[in-house]
């Protein structure tokens, strides 16, 4: 008997059938992947199970009994917990406070001691490394996720839903998460794991359900399938695997970073350079200076010490706009925060960063004719699914938003493209497209700085790789020199000498 | 009921021949336009309104009134009333209506207007102003005399009295000037504390000013601060000092502590405007209501503080000096010192 | 391309119409509630509302007055909307309009010899400059010190009005018992558009400013930047905008627009600065801006609604015994109900 | 010394409405509701207090009225903000206007008077016998309004509830990340309603302090900007009960100086400006980050 049995679930939103008569069964104590492209209805289905959405049709059985789940409280009573795609944590509060929120010890007064004891019990049992008194705002993404998991455990969940938990994690963190999930399963918990990453599905799940456009297309045992099968189910076609080819000649140095200090504590200088026609990949566990590197080059963070040059021109103390005008295309890691005006139209989003350019601005006014025709062209060229370029960009899915950002940043003939985590949270199709675009740009002799926590992405695309560790470059080498394990060691702070021995 | 009972008592001004009204035409209608400050808080708007209401009761006339929300509304209402032709007299309260009335009254030469608290020379406008400084001078003198004669055990040996007014403007500074002059006229050594509440609807601040004054030694305090003044009376009762009321007889609010009220008979001005128009005796031009005309003056009725004859006699003497024109009371603070220099005893 | 553009504008127009419909419904509810209050105090609501409509729209003069009353509210509404678009709440329009009014009058008084064609623009420009200065301060504090612009502006409202009170009772006091400056020359005042009404060429200034604001915000590069910073400062900074400068700019601009409420009042209606001439135009402007969806067109419509209520109230107060305070209550109900879009939805749902 | 003690007493009195106004703001805004309507809520409290005292003849019944009335108005305020999804800043402007108008209308209804009520029974100041004789601290117990102690009690209670209880933890979380709290199975809106009722109560008490303790009647618009100052104190105090308390005290000290400075020979307007100028200078030199609760104004379903 499946522990979760959802039958014929249908959930409609205005204009979309998000779940169309979906059957979904999960066995006790398994890790069950829910696989599907963006917008295929995975989150919707799980929100139904967690009581956040109410389906138009269908029934839910938990542990054999028919249930009505009308809110998250009901779900918790049935032992169902959920870790959302966007974390539901209170940044200003401590880890402990976040975990106990809603289920605190004490009758009226908060019994901190007892709560802490209860949580501590839990984290030692599962071997979580968490400082209960740290503020959430100071935690890394991986840590935050751990807090989310502890939260569900603390509420007594034995069925834990994780919505795209690895989308924002570094390889190390992903590995750590898998260890935790396996441990949880050993302890009798059931895990539902939403993802669109095939390798992860293969690596850690027991069974897989695939959704496509709101319809369930497959129920599989992981051991019976391979990645290609899964991809075919998911996308409905075979998928390419994009790897860079080798290039014989590079152009001049475009970006040159001299003695730049990323980490104010260690103050170890960093030297890097990117040549025209070259992709320099920056690998490393997130939080090791990537953010600073990105911001120091683009100019949103002032340079304390060191020098940055573009085509030999010192830009160290130039304002952002002047730098961008030299020909920098910039895809920031946090696109919602740094690259998008969400309630502005798609057209207007194409103006962001070009709000002073002669192409679009005539006598201080916006040349909408030119802007709209460019927007139309970019949207088509980049294959973004857009109903109307006058719609707010927030009406697009993340993948399509990223395509808008990418097309904006690379279509103005930049000499340097900084792409930070460019495919984070995107599905296979979109990733394919973005990777192809980066390679195309490289052929067009652009210099590309690719910052990514996704090691395979860096290894597949880069001509050279630099690994960041605690604000310094722990290794720099041409592609192919080291394998994944070795690079993993650099990411942990080992030097080339240590690794070669 | 204390302050509230007062408005029902005022006998309409001295010019009330009460026989003439018997044949009041049923359709006589007055319009009254208040200042932007509106009714409430025992301001001159309220006083004028009392006069109109009394006229309605005595003379059987009808009236409409408007409380404008801004100064510019006053012109709209004046124009609207005048153009309607419904009103036998339109009474405008407050000097801030002068600019608008200058235009409107000129445009409607047949329409009769009364302007209260300001002067405008037009053939169809009857104007009434008061000499607040004269009444306030009496209040100041009273304050000084109470202290000098130890008229009540609520005052001490200190040499300080106080006055607070609603805001710092020329009209209210007449009260300040008159009071200061009056107090120092009696006793040049008195110190007169002055403060401005900052509004007419803030009794709390008024009370704090009063207690602060009192802690600095002031034990007779006068106000011209509308409803804020209620805070003064509250403080007077709590701290046990003497207060002087304003505009209408406020003595009943705290009869043990309010020794007198400085009356300003705006009500009789309004009454007079209606009555003369009704009787066909409307006369344009300015009527100044001073001590001489009983337009301002002290009222001790209803106070439980009984003044010794030494005080009342002296007050009568001073009043005589003012009425006869021997003392010309300063209407601005700058004029107080020259006045005192000139009238050194 | 132009096809989709047309469709787009049609859709926008439709949704605007829907918004307008809900607002009208809310206004009606407010009027019904007002009618109940009027009944309770023993007056006839029909008579009262007839008077209100007549007073506001009964003849050319009252229509003109209605427009004239909506002008200062439209200016403060535009001002608050401008700041809102830049991500700032300008609660200081009251202080800004007082500063503007005083500055323009003082220039007029100081330079009586200049020809009107020179002096009038000079007065307006000085007034706007003064408003911009007062608006600049909270913007500057916010940008440089991260102090809440709300608290700074509240303090400035008190400081500016007290300072104006000082000027008008001290150095620039006119003869007489009113706290006001001397009158400026009559020729300098804004020209009346309808005889015996208060509608002046201020209307044209307003329409020009509203149009300019629309064009600025949605058609100009600077306006785009201002809205961008207001909507997502960090993305704007990453795109090379100077967020701090733009914040200050938005507040200064807002202050300048707010000042026009004061400038056009004193130059159009009074011919002098009078203490307390503004019945909280600045605060009501917040409601006007938000009810007008921070859009110049919406602001103009909303202010007109307020103008109708204000002007009509005068007649209603005169011919009935409905006091000014009841009108204040009704206006506040209009503000409250129009600000609550759900009310219209709730009612539609019920009636289905 | 005598002067000093009087100044202290005055400062304490002045602080009561400011601190309570600030507390009202703190309670509401920590849960994510923008409260520009403190002024109006206080005015309504001042009115209901006097009404209660008038109807019953007992000032303490008046206080009770202001408490209950404040709670009801706090509830209605929230109804607009949450159920009717009104723009919260506009609700503030609207409520301030409504309070001013409706109290004036009701003055006419209950007392048939314009602008102010008849005097009613008021709550006298108290002097705690023995303790008031102790030097220095004695001042705190000599001739003080009972509201002062009520205020301290409220500040302490809010602090304890915020930082020492379960509901406080949840409520503070609501102001930062209501969705997170909601997914923990907590009814966010219920918490907001309850908190806003308390915010209304605090405003009501602050209002009736003016009408029943400082005075013995209601005067139109008698709050005279104290609600706005309270709101400023709340922001200045960092949306925190102790901060609000201290900020309210700072403002009160500034006002006390204003009363004692009125004999200095400078124009009165500059003296009246002092509290506001002082606040600006503190902001300029001390600097105070304008970081409010993250979810201010955000609604959940
Ligand atoms: N609240 C909503 N209102 C309207 N439509 C929605 C809503 N949530 C989801 N949808 C629609 O439902 C469909 C399924 O969305 P859902 O978020 O479940 O997809 P998903 O598989 O989780 O995708 P992703 O990988 O992007 O997380 C999409 O087409 C989306 O547009
Ligand atoms: N409240 C909503 N109303 C309408 N549509 C919604 C709503 N929420 C989400 N959607 C739709 O759901 C789709 C997926 O949204 P979501 O935010 O999950 O995207 P994402 O996961 O960031 O994107 P991607 O998976 O493509 O990277 C979008 O097309 C969006 O239009
Ligand atoms: Mg997604
Ligand atoms: Mg999803």
XYZ file of N, CA and C in Angstrom, chain A residues 60-178:
357
model
N -7.256 12.146 -2.356
C -5.942 11.876 -1.788
C -6.095 10.846 -0.667
N -5.246 9.825 -0.721
C -5.198 8.833 0.352
C -3.830 8.908 0.992
N -3.814 9.010 2.301
C -2.541 8.977 3.003
C -2.579 7.781 3.942
N -1.582 6.912 3.840
C -1.512 5.690 4.628
C -2.811 4.909 4.522
N -3.343 4.908 3.329
C -4.520 4.092 3.084
C -5.844 4.764 3.384
N -5.794 5.898 4.035
C -7.069 6.529 4.369
C -7.333 7.744 3.519
N -8.570 7.896 3.138
C -8.923 9.054 2.344
C -8.889 10.299 3.247
N -8.246 11.351 2.744
C -8.109 12.542 3.591
C -8.506 13.797 2.827
N -8.803 14.794 3.608
C -9.017 16.137 3.053
C -7.941 17.018 3.638
N -7.125 17.602 2.785
C -6.054 18.448 3.296
C -6.369 19.881 2.887
N -6.842 20.661 3.833
C -7.253 21.989 3.390
C -6.247 23.070 3.776
N -5.284 22.717 4.596
C -4.236 23.704 4.879
C -2.999 22.974 5.383
N -1.868 23.684 5.456
C -0.627 23.015 5.856
C -0.728 22.337 7.218
N -1.571 22.863 8.081
C -1.728 22.212 9.379
C -2.256 20.796 9.248
N -3.252 20.644 8.357
C -3.781 19.303 8.101
C -2.673 18.391 7.606
N -1.867 18.958 6.707
C -0.793 18.159 6.136
C 0.155 17.699 7.233
N 0.519 18.621 8.098
C 1.439 18.249 9.171
C 0.836 17.196 10.080
N -0.473 17.305 10.301
C -1.105 16.306 11.154
C -1.000 14.922 10.546
N -0.960 14.874 9.206
C -0.818 13.594 8.518
C 0.650 13.212 8.365
N 1.542 14.033 8.903
C 2.965 13.721 8.820
C 3.613 14.181 7.532
N 2.956 15.118 6.831
C 3.533 15.594 5.572
C 4.163 16.976 5.804
N 5.441 17.094 5.461
C 6.113 18.387 5.576
C 6.667 18.782 4.222
N 6.873 20.104 4.053
C 7.342 20.541 2.737
C 8.423 21.604 2.858
N 9.464 21.455 2.049
C 10.491 22.485 1.937
C 10.271 23.163 0.596
N 9.934 24.445 0.632
C 9.515 25.126 -0.589
C 10.697 25.544 -1.435
N 10.378 25.753 -2.708
C 11.394 26.153 -3.668
C 12.046 27.465 -3.234
N 11.208 28.408 -2.837
C 11.745 29.635 -2.252
C 11.640 29.462 -0.749
N 12.765 29.602 -0.081
C 12.773 29.292 1.343
C 11.761 30.125 2.112
N 11.168 29.516 3.079
C 10.218 30.205 3.934
C 10.871 30.425 5.292
N 11.844 31.291 5.297
C 12.560 31.527 6.545
C 12.535 33.006 6.881
N 12.595 33.278 8.172
C 12.614 34.665 8.622
C 14.073 35.077 8.809
N 14.539 35.898 7.892
C 15.960 36.232 7.863
C 16.488 36.862 9.137
N 15.642 37.643 9.786
C 16.113 38.407 10.938
C 16.149 37.575 12.215
N 15.668 36.340 12.122
C 15.612 35.537 13.343
C 16.657 34.419 13.312
N 16.809 33.791 14.474
C 17.849 32.780 14.561
C 17.354 31.447 14.012
N 18.297 30.556 13.829
C 17.984 29.219 13.354
C 16.964 28.564 14.281
N 17.245 28.639 15.569
C 16.348 28.008 16.536
C 14.939 28.571 16.405
N 14.853 29.894 16.373
C 13.529 30.519 16.314
C 12.780 30.089 15.069
N 13.494 30.006 13.962
C 12.849 29.592 12.729
C 12.345 28.154 12.805
N 13.120 27.322 13.430
C 12.725 25.910 13.480
C 11.485 25.725 14.345
N 11.475 26.395 15.485
C 10.374 26.131 16.416
C 9.129 26.933 16.091
N 9.270 27.935 15.208
C 8.153 28.832 14.906
C 6.856 28.056 14.670
N 5.861 28.345 15.483
C 4.574 27.681 15.321
C 4.425 26.430 16.177
N 5.539 25.901 16.680
C 5.479 24.709 17.535
C 6.421 24.855 18.720
N 6.351 26.023 19.346
C 7.312 26.309 20.390
C 6.970 25.540 21.655
N 7.976 25.317 22.486
C 7.711 24.737 23.798
C 7.285 25.842 24.746
N 6.554 25.424 25.760
C 6.076 26.396 26.736
C 4.599 26.611 26.524
N 3.908 27.039 27.602
C 2.471 27.189 27.466
C 2.125 28.535 26.874
N 2.551 29.598 27.552
C 2.339 30.923 26.990
C 3.696 31.557 26.747
N 4.500 31.504 27.799
C 5.845 32.005 27.634
C 6.638 31.024 26.807
N 7.585 31.605 26.114
C 8.417 30.785 25.251
C 9.448 30.094 26.115
N 9.455 28.758 26.083
C 10.470 28.052 26.851
C 11.645 27.767 25.921
N 12.587 28.704 25.915
C 13.701 28.613 24.984
C 14.546 27.372 25.267
N 14.773 27.140 26.544
C 15.650 26.019 26.918
C 15.097 24.720 26.407
N 13.801 24.522 26.695
C 13.213 23.246 26.317
C 13.154 23.111 24.793
N 12.794 24.224 24.125
C 12.755 24.185 22.670
C 14.122 23.840 22.138
N 15.128 24.502 22.704
C 16.476 24.287 22.202
C 16.882 22.826 22.404
N 16.514 22.296 23.562
C 16.866 20.905 23.842
C 16.221 19.985 22.813
N 14.951 20.251 22.513
C 14.245 19.399 21.561
C 14.906 19.454 20.191
N 15.251 20.682 19.772
C 15.858 20.819 18.448
C 17.246 20.191 18.437
N 17.985 20.419 19.501
C 19.344 19.890 19.572
C 19.328 18.362 19.477
N 18.351 17.790 20.126
C 18.152 16.359 20.078
C 18.059 15.884 18.628
N 17.221 16.613 17.908
C 16.950 16.270 16.522
C 18.208 16.406 15.674
N 18.926 17.527 15.849
C 20.051 17.733 14.947
C 21.220 16.815 15.282
N 21.304 16.384 16.519
C 22.384 15.428 16.786
C 22.000 14.057 16.245
N 20.705 13.729 16.359
C 20.271 12.439 15.853
C 20.579 12.295 14.364
N 20.286 13.378 13.611
C 20.513 13.303 12.167
C 21.854 13.880 11.749
N 22.635 14.297 12.767
C 23.972 14.761 12.468
C 24.006 16.006 11.570
N 23.063 16.907 11.817
C 23.093 18.188 11.105
C 24.105 19.076 11.794
N 24.871 19.806 10.997
C 25.752 20.773 11.652
C 25.105 22.149 11.560
N 24.511 22.554 12.648
C 23.824 23.848 12.635
C 24.095 24.580 13.940
N 24.420 25.877 13.809
C 24.524 26.702 15.008
C 23.161 27.338 15.243
N 22.526 26.905 16.322
C 21.134 27.306 16.542
C 20.968 28.791 16.788
N 22.044 29.456 17.191
C 21.868 30.862 17.534
C 22.315 31.831 16.444
N 22.677 31.272 15.290
C 23.028 32.148 14.192
C 21.771 32.728 13.574
N 21.924 33.928 12.996
C 20.810 34.516 12.265
C 20.734 33.875 10.894
N 19.514 33.672 10.408
C 19.336 33.073 9.093
C 20.055 33.901 8.024
N 19.987 35.228 8.170
C 20.584 36.092 7.161
C 22.066 35.790 6.971
N 22.724 35.256 8.015
C 24.155 35.002 7.912
C 24.486 33.610 7.384
N 23.465 32.838 7.044
C 23.726 31.457 6.632
C 23.888 31.344 5.127
N 24.623 30.309 4.714
C 24.709 29.998 3.294
C 23.405 29.324 2.877
N 23.226 29.238 1.572
C 21.991 28.646 1.069
C 21.829 27.215 1.555
N 22.930 26.467 1.521
C 22.860 25.071 1.950
C 22.402 24.956 3.389
N 22.929 25.848 4.199
C 22.565 25.843 5.616
C 21.086 26.159 5.782
N 20.634 27.131 4.998
C 19.227 27.505 5.103
C 18.356 26.299 4.770
N 18.783 25.563 3.769
C 17.985 24.411 3.399
C 17.941 23.386 4.533
N 19.079 23.240 5.178
C 19.121 22.318 6.303
C 18.119 22.746 7.377
N 18.080 24.062 7.594
C 17.116 24.567 8.578
C 15.703 24.199 8.156
N 15.431 24.331 6.868
C 14.095 23.992 6.374
C 13.777 22.516 6.629
N 14.769 21.683 6.416
C 14.514 20.250 6.636
C 14.272 19.969 8.117
N 15.107 20.569 8.952
C 14.913 20.362 10.392
C 13.533 20.848 10.814
N 13.101 21.943 10.173
C 11.772 22.463 10.496
C 10.701 21.394 10.281
N 10.771 20.698 9.157
C 9.738 19.692 8.895
C 9.859 18.535 9.880
N 11.113 18.172 10.186
C 11.297 17.063 11.131
C 10.766 17.432 12.501
N 11.055 18.673 12.893
C 10.632 19.144 14.203
C 9.115 19.083 14.332
N 8.454 19.246 13.211
C 6.986 19.187 13.242
C 6.488 17.750 13.102
N 7.421 16.811 13.147
C 7.009 15.407 13.145
C 6.666 14.862 11.782
N 7.179 15.499 10.725
C 6.869 14.981 9.394
C 7.613 13.679 9.168
N 6.920 12.686 8.573
C 7.667 11.512 8.131
C 7.602 11.360 6.618
N 6.857 12.280 5.993
C 6.897 12.352 4.536
C 7.361 13.770 4.227
N 8.524 13.878 3.590
C 9.076 15.212 3.389
C 9.165 15.526 1.908
N 8.519 16.628 1.536
C 8.547 17.053 0.136
C 9.622 18.135 0.007
N 10.521 17.984 -0.977
C 11.516 19.029 -1.215
C 11.332 19.539 -2.639
N 11.047 20.825 -2.787
C 10.799 21.393 -4.105
C 12.100 21.964 -4.659
N 12.637 21.327 -5.664
C 13.883 21.725 -6.308
C 14.952 22.130 -5.297
N 15.275 21.234 -4.399
C 16.187 21.614 -3.316
C 17.605 21.860 -3.803
N 17.999 21.291 -4.935
C 19.396 21.430 -5.337
C 19.620 22.604 -6.264
N 18.541 23.256 -6.670
C 18.675 24.319 -7.668
C 19.687 25.373 -7.248
N 19.763 25.617 -5.980
C 20.608 26.716 -5.528
C 21.793 26.216 -4.707
N 22.081 24.930 -4.795
C 23.156 24.400 -3.951
C 24.451 24.195 -4.739
N 25.560 24.266 -4.017
C 26.843 23.953 -4.620
C 27.004 22.428 -4.632
N 27.910 21.892 -5.443
C 28.084 20.430 -5.496
C 28.307 19.842 -4.108
N 29.157 20.485 -3.336
C 29.396 19.993 -1.978
C 28.082 19.928 -1.190
N 27.349 21.012 -1.312
C 26.103 21.071 -0.549
C 25.122 20.012 -1.039
N 25.135 19.809 -2.360
C 24.244 18.775 -2.898
C 24.628 17.415 -2.311
N 25.946 17.161 -2.301
C 26.397 15.886 -1.751
C 25.971 15.752 -0.293
N 26.164 16.837 0.447
C 25.766 16.811 1.855
C 24.273 16.539 1.998
N 23.508 17.189 1.129
C 22.057 17.017 1.203
C 21.688 15.556 0.955
N 22.344 14.955 -0.039
C 22.016 13.567 -0.345
C 22.330 12.659 0.847
